[in-house]
Amino acid sequence: MANEKVKYIYELVDDVSTKLKKINKNLRENDAEFSKSGKSASGFGRSLTSALPAIAGTTAALYATKKALDFTVKSVFSFSGASAKLKAIVKPTTQEFKALEKAALDYGATTAFTASQVMDAYTEQAKLGQTVNEILASGSAVLDLAAMSQIGLAEAATISTQTLNQFSLEANQTNRVVDVMAKSFTSSALDANKFGEAMKYVGTVGAESGNSIEDVTAALGALADRAIDSSQAGTATRRVMLELADSNSKASKAIAATGKKADTF
């Protein structure tokens, strides 16, 4: 039904636009003919000429309406496609899906991101194992990360969710993760892309060796300040943390010889 209405409106706008263009063209041609006929036709010619701006304005308004409608239709189909993709992955109940759509539409109406972009972000979160409730709980924090880091919303969703998984954090800790990232991005050479790349190598190991996301991020920030490549930084930090976690490693033994414990570093 909605598609039929859209089609009807398009046809109506096209029809009226075509007719007005013809009228506009005929009036100009007649105006030129009357001008050649002499003074007796000049009054009629002037009246036609005076009407042309109004007709042209109406035609322009119709074109603007059609352009706006075209954008709206594309947005609707884009949102519909994104919704279908998310639905196939999450397989939510009717109520859960309505909640996801409502949240996406609300964000689309109140932020710089479109509802379709929000649904795409939800899809990335779902791919990484988040439930509907977890997706909804972390929504605003993900938008904040994207806006602050100047990255795509889907990319922000991927980075934040992967980080949560690496450190075995619940979705309600997304604000904490985003705050840590925001602080490091504004106080070091680290950025979202470098952070995400480095965490691929050190995130899980860092967490398993007892380090918090704050500690690991601080280490990555320090290495970024020294222009060390993100993958190298992640690998180096991973190696150090593994050695410190192993009481039989050379690093742990060297530290123990000083009378301290490796976990104090």
Short mmCIF file of C-alpha atoms in Angstrom, two decimals:
data_model
loop_
_atom_site.label_atom_id
_atom_site.label_comp_id
_atom_site.label_asym_id
_atom_site.label_seq_id
_atom_site.Cartn_x
_atom_site.Cartn_y
_atom_site.Cartn_z
CA MET A 1 0.00 0.00 0.00
CA ALA A 2 2.79 2.41 0.93
CA ASN A 3 4.62 1.67 -2.31
CA GLU A 4 1.47 2.32 -4.34
CA LYS A 5 1.03 5.70 -2.66
CA VAL A 6 4.62 6.64 -3.36
CA LYS A 7 4.22 5.58 -6.98
CA TYR A 8 1.03 7.63 -7.30
CA ILE A 9 2.68 10.74 -5.88
CA TYR A 10 5.61 10.37 -8.25
CA GLU A 11 3.26 10.04 -11.21
CA LEU A 12 1.25 13.05 -10.10
CA VAL A 13 4.30 15.24 -9.66
CA ASP A 14 5.69 14.13 -13.03
CA ASP A 15 2.37 14.81 -14.75
CA VAL A 16 1.92 18.27 -13.28
CA SER A 17 5.57 19.15 -13.87
CA THR A 18 5.31 18.12 -17.54
CA LYS A 19 2.13 20.12 -18.07
CA LEU A 20 3.57 23.22 -16.42
CA LYS A 21 6.71 22.97 -18.52
CA LYS A 22 4.57 22.85 -21.66
CA ILE A 23 2.51 25.84 -20.51
CA ASN A 24 5.69 27.71 -19.68
CA LYS A 25 7.11 26.96 -23.14
CA ASN A 26 3.89 27.89 -24.97
CA LEU A 27 3.55 31.17 -23.07
CA ARG A 28 7.07 32.17 -24.01
CA GLU A 29 6.48 31.30 -27.64
CA ASN A 30 3.16 33.19 -27.70
CA ASP A 31 4.73 36.14 -25.97
CA ALA A 32 7.37 36.27 -28.71
CA GLU A 33 4.72 36.06 -31.47
CA PHE A 34 2.62 38.82 -29.94
CA SER A 35 5.68 41.01 -29.65
CA LYS A 36 6.16 40.72 -33.40
CA SER A 37 2.48 41.62 -34.06
CA GLY A 38 2.84 45.12 -32.74
CA LYS A 39 1.38 47.39 -30.14
CA SER A 40 -2.13 45.89 -30.17
CA ALA A 41 -0.77 42.68 -28.69
CA SER A 42 1.67 44.23 -26.27
CA GLY A 43 -0.78 44.31 -23.39
CA PHE A 44 -1.50 40.61 -23.67
CA GLY A 45 2.19 39.90 -24.05
CA ARG A 46 2.94 41.83 -20.87
CA SER A 47 0.27 39.91 -18.96
CA LEU A 48 1.73 36.64 -20.10
CA THR A 49 5.21 37.75 -19.20
CA SER A 50 4.09 38.77 -15.72
CA ALA A 51 2.57 35.33 -15.20
CA LEU A 52 5.73 33.47 -16.11
CA PRO A 53 7.59 33.97 -12.79
CA ALA A 54 4.67 32.50 -10.84
CA ILE A 55 4.47 29.51 -13.17
CA ALA A 56 8.21 29.03 -13.04
CA GLY A 57 8.08 29.23 -9.24
CA THR A 58 5.37 26.59 -9.11
CA THR A 59 7.38 24.31 -11.38
CA ALA A 60 10.48 24.76 -9.22
CA ALA A 61 8.48 23.97 -6.11
CA LEU A 62 7.21 20.77 -7.68
CA TYR A 63 10.73 19.76 -8.65
CA ALA A 64 11.88 20.43 -5.08
CA THR A 65 9.01 18.32 -3.77
CA LYS A 66 9.93 15.49 -6.08
CA LYS A 67 13.58 15.68 -5.04
CA ALA A 68 12.63 15.59 -1.35
CA LEU A 69 10.27 12.71 -2.01
CA ASP A 70 12.99 10.85 -3.88
CA PHE A 71 15.33 11.22 -0.88
CA THR A 72 12.57 10.07 1.47
CA VAL A 73 11.77 7.01 -0.60
CA LYS A 74 15.45 6.04 -0.80
CA SER A 75 15.75 6.46 2.97
CA VAL A 76 12.69 4.30 3.54
CA PHE A 77 14.01 1.51 1.33
CA SER A 78 17.46 1.79 2.90
CA PHE A 79 15.98 1.49 6.40
CA SER A 80 13.81 -1.42 5.27
CA GLY A 81 16.85 -3.25 3.90
CA ALA A 82 18.92 -2.62 7.04
CA SER A 83 16.02 -3.78 9.21
CA ALA A 84 15.62 -7.00 7.25
CA LYS A 85 19.33 -7.75 7.55
CA LEU A 86 19.30 -7.21 11.31
CA LYS A 87 16.16 -9.28 11.71
CA ALA A 88 17.75 -12.21 9.88
CA ILE A 89 20.73 -12.19 12.25
CA VAL A 90 19.07 -11.48 15.60
CA LYS A 91 15.79 -13.31 14.96
CA PRO A 92 14.01 -11.12 17.54
CA THR A 93 10.45 -11.39 18.77
CA THR A 94 7.93 -8.92 17.38
CA GLN A 95 8.23 -6.73 20.48
CA GLU A 96 12.03 -6.82 20.43
CA PHE A 97 12.13 -5.82 16.78
CA LYS A 98 9.72 -2.96 17.39
CA ALA A 99 12.00 -1.77 20.19
CA LEU A 100 15.04 -1.87 17.89
CA GLU A 101 13.22 -0.01 15.11
CA LYS A 102 11.88 2.62 17.51
CA ALA A 103 15.33 3.24 19.00
CA ALA A 104 16.88 3.51 15.52
CA LEU A 105 14.20 5.92 14.32
CA ASP A 106 14.55 8.02 17.47
CA TYR A 107 18.32 8.28 17.02
CA GLY A 108 17.80 9.03 13.35
CA ALA A 109 15.54 11.93 14.24
CA THR A 110 17.69 13.39 17.03
CA THR A 111 21.32 12.78 15.98
CA ALA A 112 23.54 13.29 12.96
CA PHE A 113 23.14 9.62 12.05
CA THR A 114 20.34 8.12 9.99
CA ALA A 115 18.05 5.37 11.23
CA SER A 116 19.56 3.06 8.58
CA GLN A 117 23.06 3.70 9.91
CA VAL A 118 21.86 2.87 13.41
CA MET A 119 20.34 -0.39 12.18
CA ASP A 120 23.63 -1.23 10.43
CA ALA A 121 25.45 -0.64 13.72
CA TYR A 122 22.98 -2.89 15.51
CA THR A 123 23.69 -5.55 12.91
CA GLU A 124 27.43 -5.42 13.60
CA GLN A 125 26.78 -5.75 17.32
CA ALA A 126 24.48 -8.70 16.71
CA LYS A 127 27.15 -10.40 14.57
CA LEU A 128 29.49 -10.17 17.56
CA GLY A 129 27.00 -11.93 19.80
CA GLN A 130 25.06 -9.17 21.53
CA THR A 131 21.41 -9.74 22.36
CA VAL A 132 18.64 -7.26 21.67
CA ASN A 133 18.76 -5.94 25.24
CA GLU A 134 22.54 -5.57 25.08
CA ILE A 135 22.34 -3.73 21.76
CA LEU A 136 19.76 -1.33 23.15
CA ALA A 137 21.76 -0.82 26.35
CA SER A 138 24.91 0.23 24.50
CA GLY A 139 23.27 2.24 21.72
CA SER A 140 23.91 5.80 22.87
CA ALA A 141 27.52 5.07 23.86
CA VAL A 142 28.25 3.68 20.40
CA LEU A 143 26.83 6.82 18.80
CA ASP A 144 29.00 8.94 21.10
CA LEU A 145 32.09 6.98 20.06
CA ALA A 146 31.34 7.42 16.36
CA ALA A 147 30.73 11.16 16.73
CA MET A 148 33.78 11.71 18.92
CA SER A 149 36.15 9.60 16.81
CA GLN A 150 34.81 10.75 13.43
CA ILE A 151 34.35 7.17 12.25
CA GLY A 152 31.39 5.32 10.79
CA LEU A 153 28.69 4.17 13.16
CA ALA A 154 29.02 0.51 12.14
CA GLU A 155 32.78 0.71 12.69
CA ALA A 156 32.25 2.24 16.13
CA ALA A 157 29.85 -0.58 16.98
CA THR A 158 32.39 -3.18 15.89
CA ILE A 159 35.31 -1.69 17.83
CA SER A 160 33.38 -1.12 21.05
CA THR A 161 31.71 -4.55 20.99
CA GLN A 162 34.95 -6.37 20.21
CA THR A 163 36.59 -4.56 23.13
CA LEU A 164 33.78 -5.58 25.46
CA ASN A 165 34.22 -9.19 24.35
CA GLN A 166 37.99 -9.09 24.72
CA PHE A 167 37.76 -7.90 28.32
CA SER A 168 34.68 -10.02 29.15
CA LEU A 169 32.67 -6.91 29.98
CA GLU A 170 28.88 -6.66 29.93
CA ALA A 171 27.10 -4.37 27.48
CA ASN A 172 26.25 -1.98 30.30
CA GLN A 173 30.00 -1.27 30.51
CA THR A 174 30.04 0.26 27.02
CA ASN A 175 30.04 3.77 28.47
CA ARG A 176 33.15 2.88 30.46
CA VAL A 177 34.88 1.53 27.36
CA VAL A 178 33.96 4.60 25.32
CA ASP A 179 35.12 6.93 28.10
CA VAL A 180 38.50 5.17 28.24
CA MET A 181 38.85 5.41 24.49
CA ALA A 182 37.81 9.07 24.43
CA LYS A 183 40.35 9.97 27.10
CA SER A 184 43.16 8.15 25.31
CA PHE A 185 42.27 9.63 21.92
CA THR A 186 42.44 13.17 23.29
CA SER A 187 45.58 12.69 25.41
CA SER A 188 47.75 10.57 23.10
CA ALA A 189 48.40 9.81 19.43
CA LEU A 190 46.02 6.86 19.66
CA ASP A 191 42.84 6.97 17.59
CA ALA A 192 39.93 4.62 16.96
CA ASN A 193 41.56 2.76 14.08
CA LYS A 194 44.89 2.34 15.87
CA PHE A 195 43.08 1.27 19.03
CA GLY A 196 40.99 -1.34 17.24
CA GLU A 197 43.97 -2.74 15.37
CA ALA A 198 46.20 -2.97 18.45
CA MET A 199 43.48 -4.54 20.57
CA LYS A 200 43.23 -7.42 18.09
CA TYR A 201 46.65 -8.52 19.34
CA VAL A 202 46.60 -7.60 23.01
CA GLY A 203 43.00 -7.22 24.17
CA THR A 204 42.15 -10.79 25.17
CA VAL A 205 45.63 -11.60 26.47
CA GLY A 206 45.76 -8.37 28.44
CA ALA A 207 42.45 -9.17 30.13
CA GLU A 208 43.38 -12.80 30.82
CA SER A 209 46.64 -11.70 32.43
CA GLY A 210 44.71 -9.51 34.86
CA ASN A 211 45.07 -6.12 33.21
CA SER A 212 42.15 -3.71 32.94
CA ILE A 213 41.10 -1.96 29.76
CA GLU A 214 42.40 1.25 31.31
CA ASP A 215 45.90 -0.24 31.81
CA VAL A 216 46.11 -1.78 28.35
CA THR A 217 44.86 1.39 26.68
CA ALA A 218 47.37 3.50 28.59
CA ALA A 219 50.20 1.26 27.37
CA LEU A 220 48.98 1.49 23.77
CA GLY A 221 48.69 5.27 24.06
CA ALA A 222 52.29 5.54 25.25
CA LEU A 223 53.51 3.46 22.31
CA ALA A 224 51.40 5.47 19.86
CA ASP A 225 53.09 8.63 21.12
CA ARG A 226 56.38 7.08 20.07
CA ALA A 227 55.05 6.49 16.54
CA ILE A 228 55.03 2.72 16.94
CA ASP A 229 52.72 1.00 14.47
CA SER A 230 49.46 -0.16 16.04
CA SER A 231 49.90 -3.84 15.17
CA GLN A 232 53.48 -3.75 16.47
CA ALA A 233 52.31 -1.96 19.61
CA GLY A 234 49.65 -4.58 20.20
CA THR A 235 52.09 -7.43 19.65
CA ALA A 236 54.78 -5.91 21.88
CA THR A 237 52.34 -5.17 24.68
CA ARG A 238 50.95 -8.69 24.38
CA ARG A 239 54.42 -10.22 24.72
CA VAL A 240 55.29 -8.11 27.76
CA MET A 241 52.03 -8.97 29.51
CA LEU A 242 52.47 -12.68 28.82
CA GLU A 243 55.97 -12.60 30.25
CA LEU A 244 54.91 -10.68 33.33
CA ALA A 245 52.06 -13.13 33.89
CA ASP A 246 54.50 -16.07 33.76
CA SER A 247 56.39 -16.36 37.04
CA ASN A 248 59.07 -18.45 35.32
CA SER A 249 59.82 -15.95 32.56
CA LYS A 250 63.08 -14.03 32.52
CA ALA A 251 61.22 -10.76 32.99
CA SER A 252 59.36 -12.03 36.07
CA LYS A 253 62.51 -13.47 37.59
CA ALA A 254 64.43 -10.26 36.98
CA ILE A 255 61.69 -8.26 38.67
CA ALA A 256 61.49 -10.76 41.54
CA ALA A 257 65.23 -10.31 42.11
CA THR A 258 64.54 -6.68 42.97
CA GLY A 259 62.13 -7.76 45.68
CA LYS A 260 59.05 -6.75 43.76
CA LYS A 261 56.31 -8.65 42.02
CA ALA A 262 55.59 -8.54 38.31
CA ASP A 263 51.93 -7.70 38.87
CA THR A 264 52.90 -4.37 40.41
CA PHE A 265 54.00 -3.10 36.99
#
